[in-house]
Short mmCIF file of C-alpha atoms and ligand atoms in Angstrom, two decimals:
data_model
loop_
_atom_site.label_atom_id
_atom_site.label_comp_id
_atom_site.label_asym_id
_atom_site.label_seq_id
_atom_site.Cartn_x
_atom_site.Cartn_y
_atom_site.Cartn_z
CA MET B 1 -11.48 22.01 -3.74
CA LYS B 2 -11.26 20.30 -0.46
CA ILE B 3 -11.86 16.47 -0.52
CA LEU B 4 -12.34 14.31 2.50
CA GLY B 5 -10.95 10.77 2.16
CA ILE B 6 -12.09 7.82 4.20
CA GLU B 7 -10.09 4.42 4.45
CA THR B 8 -11.30 1.36 6.30
CA SER B 9 -10.20 -1.52 3.95
CA CYS B 10 -8.09 -3.35 6.60
CA ASP B 11 -6.89 -2.50 10.01
CA GLU B 12 -6.40 1.16 9.72
CA THR B 13 -9.49 3.51 10.53
CA ALA B 14 -8.14 6.77 8.61
CA ALA B 15 -9.56 9.96 7.45
CA ALA B 16 -7.89 13.22 5.78
CA VAL B 17 -8.69 16.38 3.78
CA VAL B 18 -6.64 17.33 0.97
CA GLU B 19 -7.05 20.69 -1.16
CA ASP B 20 -5.65 22.00 -4.25
CA GLY B 21 -1.90 21.95 -4.12
CA PRO B 22 1.32 23.05 -5.86
CA SER B 23 0.32 21.78 -9.29
CA GLU B 24 -2.41 20.59 -11.43
CA ALA B 25 -1.29 16.94 -10.53
CA SER B 26 -0.80 17.19 -6.91
CA PRO B 27 -3.11 18.17 -3.96
CA ARG B 28 -1.89 19.13 -0.54
CA ILE B 29 -2.73 17.58 2.73
CA VAL B 30 -4.80 19.63 5.21
CA SER B 31 -5.30 17.05 7.73
CA ASN B 32 -4.52 13.31 8.12
CA VAL B 33 -5.88 11.15 10.95
CA VAL B 34 -4.78 7.46 11.16
CA TYR B 35 -6.18 5.15 14.06
CA SER B 36 -3.98 1.96 13.70
CA GLN B 37 -5.55 -1.13 15.11
CA ILE B 38 -2.26 -2.91 15.54
CA LYS B 39 -2.62 -3.59 19.18
CA GLU B 40 -6.12 -5.12 18.77
CA HIS B 41 -4.94 -7.66 16.37
CA ALA B 42 -1.45 -8.23 17.75
CA PRO B 43 -2.32 -10.87 20.04
CA TYR B 44 -3.68 -13.01 17.16
CA GLY B 45 -0.57 -12.30 14.87
CA GLY B 46 -2.46 -11.00 12.05
CA VAL B 47 -5.80 -9.15 11.24
CA VAL B 48 -8.98 -10.62 12.44
CA PRO B 49 -11.77 -9.39 10.00
CA GLU B 50 -14.55 -9.43 12.41
CA LEU B 51 -12.73 -7.51 15.11
CA ALA B 52 -11.37 -5.05 12.57
CA SER B 53 -14.83 -4.12 11.27
CA ARG B 54 -16.05 -3.77 15.01
CA GLU B 55 -13.16 -1.49 15.79
CA HIS B 56 -13.76 0.60 12.54
CA VAL B 57 -17.42 1.08 13.90
CA ASN B 58 -16.06 2.32 17.20
CA ARG B 59 -13.50 4.66 15.81
CA ILE B 60 -14.74 5.90 12.60
CA VAL B 61 -16.90 8.88 14.00
CA GLY B 62 -13.88 10.10 16.12
CA VAL B 63 -11.40 9.91 13.39
CA VAL B 64 -13.48 11.54 10.65
CA SER B 65 -14.53 14.23 13.04
CA GLU B 66 -11.02 15.15 13.96
CA ALA B 67 -9.86 15.14 10.27
CA VAL B 68 -12.71 17.52 9.16
CA GLU B 69 -12.40 19.71 12.36
CA GLN B 70 -8.76 20.35 11.51
CA ALA B 71 -9.65 21.14 7.86
CA GLY B 72 -12.14 23.92 8.92
CA GLY B 73 -15.29 21.87 9.48
CA PHE B 74 -17.97 20.04 7.02
CA GLY B 75 -18.78 23.43 5.63
CA ALA B 76 -15.50 23.65 3.84
CA LEU B 77 -15.70 20.13 1.95
CA ASP B 78 -16.49 19.95 -1.72
CA GLY B 79 -16.74 16.22 -1.84
CA ILE B 80 -15.98 12.65 -0.10
CA ALA B 81 -13.96 9.77 -1.29
CA VAL B 82 -14.00 6.46 0.23
CA THR B 83 -12.24 3.28 -0.32
CA THR B 84 -14.82 0.64 -1.82
CA GLY B 85 -12.23 -2.06 -2.55
CA PRO B 86 -10.17 -4.28 -2.63
CA GLY B 87 -10.28 -5.19 1.19
CA LEU B 88 -12.27 -6.87 3.80
CA VAL B 89 -16.01 -6.23 2.97
CA GLY B 90 -17.29 -5.97 6.58
CA CYS B 91 -14.57 -3.21 6.97
CA LEU B 92 -15.13 -1.44 3.60
CA LEU B 93 -18.80 -1.16 4.57
CA VAL B 94 -18.16 0.89 7.61
CA GLY B 95 -16.40 3.54 5.77
CA VAL B 96 -18.85 3.49 2.79
CA GLN B 97 -21.79 3.92 5.19
CA MET B 98 -20.03 6.81 6.77
CA ALA B 99 -19.33 8.43 3.46
CA LYS B 100 -22.95 7.98 2.19
CA GLY B 101 -24.51 9.14 5.60
CA LEU B 102 -22.15 12.34 5.39
CA ALA B 103 -23.03 12.76 1.81
CA VAL B 104 -26.84 12.72 2.33
CA ALA B 105 -26.50 14.93 5.44
CA ARG B 106 -24.29 17.58 3.75
CA GLY B 107 -25.41 17.46 0.30
CA LEU B 108 -21.96 16.55 -0.66
CA PRO B 109 -21.04 14.26 -3.79
CA TRP B 110 -19.04 11.04 -3.02
CA LEU B 111 -17.04 8.66 -5.07
CA GLY B 112 -15.59 5.10 -4.38
CA VAL B 113 -11.88 4.97 -4.61
CA ASN B 114 -9.77 1.78 -5.40
CA HIS B 115 -7.39 1.20 -2.65
CA LEU B 116 -4.48 0.43 -4.82
CA GLU B 117 -5.25 3.67 -6.93
CA GLY B 118 -4.93 5.34 -3.41
CA HIS B 119 -1.54 3.70 -2.65
CA LEU B 120 -0.33 4.96 -6.23
CA CYS B 121 -1.60 8.62 -5.25
CA ALA B 122 0.54 8.94 -2.10
CA ALA B 123 3.15 9.84 -4.53
CA SER B 124 1.06 12.80 -5.81
CA LEU B 125 1.12 14.48 -2.25
CA SER B 126 4.51 15.93 -2.82
CA ASP B 127 5.79 19.29 -4.18
CA SER B 128 7.29 17.60 -7.20
CA PRO B 129 5.26 14.52 -8.04
CA PRO B 130 6.28 11.91 -10.43
CA THR B 131 5.71 12.37 -14.20
CA TYR B 132 3.72 10.05 -16.44
CA PRO B 133 4.21 7.56 -17.97
CA HIS B 134 5.97 5.39 -15.39
CA VAL B 135 6.15 1.91 -14.05
CA ALA B 136 4.63 1.56 -10.47
CA LEU B 137 5.26 -1.14 -8.07
CA VAL B 138 2.53 -1.65 -5.48
CA VAL B 139 3.76 -3.68 -2.56
CA SER B 140 1.53 -4.21 0.44
CA GLY B 141 0.16 -6.86 2.77
CA GLY B 142 -2.11 -8.18 0.01
CA HIS B 143 -0.49 -7.15 -3.29
CA THR B 144 2.69 -7.27 -5.18
CA HIS B 145 1.83 -5.92 -8.55
CA LEU B 146 3.83 -4.03 -11.29
CA TYR B 147 1.90 -1.65 -13.62
CA HIS B 148 2.60 0.41 -16.60
CA VAL B 149 0.99 3.70 -15.84
CA GLU B 150 0.29 5.68 -19.06
CA ARG B 151 -1.46 8.43 -17.15
CA PHE B 152 -3.66 8.85 -14.05
CA GLY B 153 -6.34 6.25 -14.06
CA GLU B 154 -4.68 4.00 -16.94
CA TYR B 155 -2.95 0.79 -15.45
CA GLN B 156 -1.58 -2.00 -17.55
CA LEU B 157 -0.57 -4.95 -15.52
CA LEU B 158 2.96 -6.15 -16.17
CA GLY B 159 3.37 -8.73 -13.49
CA ARG B 160 2.21 -9.91 -10.02
CA THR B 161 2.75 -12.41 -7.33
CA LEU B 162 1.60 -15.81 -8.04
CA ASP B 163 1.23 -16.62 -4.37
CA ASP B 164 2.05 -14.63 -1.20
CA ALA B 165 2.34 -10.77 -1.36
CA ALA B 166 5.80 -9.40 -0.26
CA GLY B 167 4.26 -7.92 2.94
CA GLU B 168 2.69 -11.43 3.80
CA ALA B 169 6.33 -12.94 3.40
CA PHE B 170 7.57 -10.43 5.67
CA ASP B 171 4.82 -10.81 8.22
CA LYS B 172 4.70 -14.63 8.26
CA VAL B 173 8.45 -15.20 8.52
CA GLY B 174 8.25 -12.49 11.21
CA LYS B 175 5.56 -14.59 13.15
CA VAL B 176 7.66 -17.54 13.08
CA LEU B 177 10.71 -15.44 14.39
CA GLY B 178 8.36 -14.45 17.21
CA LEU B 179 8.51 -10.68 16.39
CA GLY B 180 5.39 -8.57 16.75
CA TYR B 181 2.72 -7.78 14.33
CA PRO B 182 3.21 -6.71 11.59
CA GLY B 183 6.42 -8.46 11.01
CA GLY B 184 7.67 -6.30 8.18
CA VAL B 185 8.32 -3.40 10.51
CA HIS B 186 10.27 -5.30 12.98
CA VAL B 187 12.30 -7.08 10.27
CA ASP B 188 13.26 -3.56 8.86
CA ARG B 189 14.31 -2.40 12.48
CA LEU B 190 16.29 -5.56 13.41
CA ALA B 191 18.09 -5.78 9.93
CA THR B 192 19.98 -2.64 10.59
CA GLY B 193 23.58 -3.38 11.05
CA GLY B 194 22.94 -7.20 10.13
CA ASP B 195 24.91 -9.01 7.43
CA PRO B 196 22.52 -9.44 4.31
CA LYS B 197 24.65 -12.25 2.97
CA ALA B 198 24.76 -14.20 6.05
CA PHE B 199 21.82 -16.63 5.12
CA SER B 200 21.27 -17.70 1.54
CA LEU B 201 17.52 -17.28 0.80
CA PRO B 202 15.79 -17.98 -2.66
CA ARG B 203 14.63 -15.09 -4.91
CA GLY B 204 11.68 -16.88 -6.43
CA ILE B 205 11.13 -16.49 -10.20
CA PRO B 206 14.29 -15.32 -11.94
CA ALA B 207 14.38 -11.58 -12.83
CA LYS B 208 15.25 -12.55 -16.45
CA LYS B 209 12.14 -14.83 -16.94
CA ASN B 210 9.09 -12.36 -16.54
CA PHE B 211 7.70 -9.73 -14.19
CA ASN B 212 5.89 -12.14 -11.99
CA PHE B 213 6.93 -12.75 -8.26
CA SER B 214 6.65 -15.79 -6.08
CA PHE B 215 7.40 -15.57 -2.32
CA SER B 216 6.23 -19.16 -1.19
CA GLY B 217 9.47 -20.67 -1.63
CA LEU B 218 11.49 -17.96 0.22
CA LYS B 219 8.93 -18.31 2.89
CA THR B 220 9.36 -22.05 3.26
CA GLN B 221 13.08 -22.09 3.18
CA ALA B 222 13.29 -19.06 5.87
CA VAL B 223 10.95 -21.05 8.07
CA GLN B 224 13.13 -24.32 7.66
CA THR B 225 16.29 -22.32 8.27
CA ILE B 226 14.65 -20.71 11.60
CA ARG B 227 13.62 -24.24 12.79
CA ALA B 228 16.82 -25.83 12.01
CA GLN B 229 18.72 -23.51 14.46
CA LYS B 230 19.87 -25.15 17.76
CA GLU B 231 18.90 -21.93 19.62
CA PRO B 232 16.10 -19.51 18.81
CA LEU B 233 17.67 -16.68 16.72
CA SER B 234 18.49 -13.71 18.65
CA GLY B 235 21.16 -10.79 19.03
CA ALA B 236 23.44 -10.40 15.96
CA LEU B 237 22.34 -13.69 14.40
CA LEU B 238 18.74 -12.48 14.45
CA SER B 239 19.72 -9.14 12.76
CA ASP B 240 21.82 -11.24 10.21
CA PHE B 241 18.77 -13.21 9.35
CA CYS B 242 16.48 -10.12 9.18
CA ALA B 243 18.87 -8.36 6.77
CA SER B 244 19.24 -11.57 4.63
CA LEU B 245 15.29 -11.92 4.59
CA GLN B 246 14.85 -8.36 3.84
CA GLU B 247 17.67 -8.41 0.91
CA ALA B 248 16.09 -11.40 -0.73
CA ILE B 249 12.75 -9.57 -0.98
CA ALA B 250 14.20 -6.14 -1.81
CA ASP B 251 16.40 -7.80 -4.37
CA VAL B 252 13.89 -9.38 -6.53
CA LEU B 253 11.31 -6.43 -6.07
CA THR B 254 13.62 -3.81 -7.40
CA GLN B 255 15.32 -5.88 -10.05
CA LYS B 256 12.10 -6.53 -11.63
CA ALA B 257 10.72 -3.02 -11.18
CA VAL B 258 13.70 -1.63 -12.90
CA ARG B 259 13.63 -4.17 -15.66
CA ALA B 260 10.00 -3.51 -16.26
CA ALA B 261 10.59 0.28 -16.45
CA LEU B 262 13.32 -0.34 -19.08
CA HIS B 263 11.06 -2.91 -20.95
CA ALA B 264 8.18 -0.26 -20.95
CA GLY B 265 10.44 2.51 -22.17
CA VAL B 266 9.48 4.89 -19.29
CA SER B 267 11.82 7.10 -17.40
CA GLY B 268 11.16 6.08 -13.68
CA VAL B 269 9.50 3.88 -11.18
CA VAL B 270 6.96 4.73 -8.53
CA LEU B 271 6.90 2.66 -5.31
CA ALA B 272 3.69 2.47 -3.22
CA GLY B 273 2.10 0.37 -0.44
CA GLY B 274 3.05 -0.57 3.04
CA VAL B 275 6.23 -2.36 1.94
CA ALA B 276 7.21 0.80 0.15
CA ALA B 277 8.14 2.04 3.69
CA ASN B 278 11.03 -0.56 4.04
CA SER B 279 14.23 1.16 4.12
CA ARG B 280 16.26 -1.44 1.98
CA VAL B 281 13.53 -1.59 -0.64
CA ARG B 282 13.83 2.26 -0.94
CA ALA B 283 17.52 2.45 -0.94
CA LEU B 284 17.98 -0.41 -3.49
CA LEU B 285 15.34 0.79 -5.83
CA GLU B 286 16.96 4.18 -5.88
CA GLU B 287 20.51 2.64 -6.44
CA ARG B 288 19.29 0.49 -9.18
CA ALA B 289 17.14 2.84 -10.92
CA GLY B 290 19.96 5.49 -10.80
CA ASN B 291 22.38 2.75 -12.27
CA HIS B 292 20.21 2.69 -15.39
CA GLY B 293 19.44 6.57 -15.70
CA LEU B 294 15.98 5.98 -14.31
CA TRP B 295 14.42 7.92 -11.38
CA ALA B 296 12.80 6.34 -8.47
CA PHE B 297 10.04 7.99 -6.54
CA CYS B 298 9.42 6.78 -2.91
CA PRO B 299 6.44 8.60 -1.04
CA ALA B 300 7.05 9.71 2.38
CA LYS B 301 7.05 6.66 4.85
CA LYS B 302 3.96 7.64 6.55
CA LEU B 303 2.17 7.84 3.40
CA CYS B 304 3.08 4.35 2.16
CA THR B 305 1.03 2.45 4.79
CA ASP B 306 -2.68 2.78 4.68
CA ASN B 307 -3.87 6.46 5.34
CA GLY B 308 -6.87 8.57 4.43
CA ALA B 309 -4.74 11.21 2.50
CA MET B 310 -3.86 8.80 -0.35
CA ILE B 311 -7.69 8.14 -0.72
CA ALA B 312 -8.57 11.70 -0.68
CA ALA B 313 -5.74 12.45 -3.20
CA ALA B 314 -7.21 9.77 -5.56
CA GLY B 315 -10.76 11.11 -4.97
CA TRP B 316 -9.44 14.59 -5.83
CA GLN B 317 -8.04 13.59 -9.06
CA ARG B 318 -11.24 11.85 -10.15
CA PHE B 319 -13.57 14.61 -9.01
CA LYS B 320 -11.15 16.98 -11.16
CA ALA B 321 -11.58 14.66 -13.95
CA GLY B 322 -15.44 15.12 -13.84
CA GLN B 323 -16.50 11.78 -11.93
CA ASP B 324 -19.53 12.15 -9.81
CA THR B 325 -21.61 10.40 -7.16
CA ASN B 326 -22.65 6.90 -8.01
CA TRP B 327 -25.18 5.50 -5.71
CA GLN B 328 -24.96 2.21 -7.46
CA ALA B 329 -21.21 1.61 -6.38
CA ARG B 330 -20.63 -1.44 -4.42
CA VAL B 331 -17.85 -2.68 -2.18
CA ARG B 332 -15.63 -5.24 -3.78
CA SER B 333 -13.11 -7.62 -1.87
CA ARG B 334 -11.39 -8.15 -5.21
CA TRP B 335 -10.87 -5.36 -7.52
CA PRO B 336 -7.68 -5.26 -9.97
CA LEU B 337 -6.47 -1.82 -10.97
CA ASP B 338 -6.59 -2.72 -14.56
CA GLU B 339 -10.35 -3.18 -14.25
CA LEU B 340 -10.89 0.50 -13.01
CA SER B 341 -12.28 1.46 -16.35
CA ASP B 342 -14.99 -1.12 -16.47
CA ARG B 343 -16.89 0.09 -13.51
O1 KG4 J 401 -0.54 -0.97 2.56
P1 KG4 J 401 -0.56 -1.47 3.96
O2 KG4 J 401 -0.55 -0.67 5.11
O3 KG4 J 401 -1.77 -2.40 4.09
C1 KG4 J 401 -2.37 -3.20 3.07
O4 KG4 J 401 -2.96 -2.60 2.10
O5 KG4 J 401 -1.92 -4.56 2.96
O6 KG4 J 401 0.62 -2.68 3.93
C2 KG4 J 401 0.95 -3.43 5.22
C3 KG4 J 401 2.09 -4.33 4.87
C4 KG4 J 401 2.39 -5.27 6.20
O7 KG4 J 401 2.56 -6.53 5.49
C5 KG4 J 401 3.45 -4.65 6.70
O8 KG4 J 401 4.40 -5.62 7.41
C6 KG4 J 401 4.23 -4.09 5.74
O9 KG4 J 401 3.17 -3.38 4.79
N1 KG4 J 401 5.19 -2.96 6.13
C7 KG4 J 401 6.50 -3.26 5.92
C8 KG4 J 401 6.98 -2.10 6.64
N2 KG4 J 401 6.10 -1.21 7.00
C9 KG4 J 401 4.98 -1.82 6.63
N3 KG4 J 401 7.25 -4.17 5.39
C10 KG4 J 401 8.69 -4.11 5.45
N4 KG4 J 401 9.19 -2.95 6.02
C11 KG4 J 401 8.51 -1.84 6.71
N5 KG4 J 401 9.21 -0.86 7.12
ZN1 ZN J 402 -2.84 -0.73 1.68
#
């Protein structure tokens, strides 16, 4: 079974094809094309929704055609999966219209996929995918959520951010530091070799209290610290600051993820979402999970940020489970994973 996945929920125009893979639970990537709109949004320091949807319209045909050609053409496809939420509505509509048009033209079934389930499915694109049940930490530009995942498609929310997402904290502080967009990527790079203890930054809600997160206090204090400097942070001091910021975020994320896994009585943690590409979050999660006899699964970095392969992988699982075309499916700006079964 070959499934085309289309992703346009934010600022990546992406399409990919996956096919049956090494096991019942894991498909294999045949093609994976991502057009990142970073340079269009960089001058504004963040994603401009109107610009993003226009750019999706400009790029979608080229991106989808390339992914499909690399996979043997439209004739080789068995179905189409497209992100229907959560995300920017004007952006989601571009991908959905493309998917529907192709479905009609080619007589193919199509499914709407939840973007967060897509992120979680990045882990399935491996020769030895993680087993169920597990705890999953989805950390991206819009989400910081911990789930107990009993099996594919069954998500119980354990905790979430009460304010900013971890990616937003990286990006907003990165912006004040004058780093490029998205800040998270630059903080990760600059933190290399920096001293993570150089600046003391708050961790938000204590790990012992519950599984919720708060990054607004960290953001405020980080910004105050930056503004209190006599000279703009640069060189080794900038590296120290980035390392300290990254440590504060990685510390609280990994502590809570490991505690959640122990609380849920599962054997491991799956990391997902753009912030899962962060080198310190990955290393610290592996270290702390290992200390408690748990496994930690971090997907390949390029599968952590938005891509079509993760959407195709989620669609592949859902087609296999018997789900079929639903012309009533609507795009949703907000679509919590634990509401998946109600659709
Ligand atoms: O999943 P994603 O590509 O898009 C959303 O669904 O939001 O995540 C984007 C977020 C941005 O906030 C970006 O700064 C962050 O992921 N990100 C990182 C890294 N790579 C991407 N944050 C920290 N370190 C990274 N290496
Ligand atoms: Zn995402």
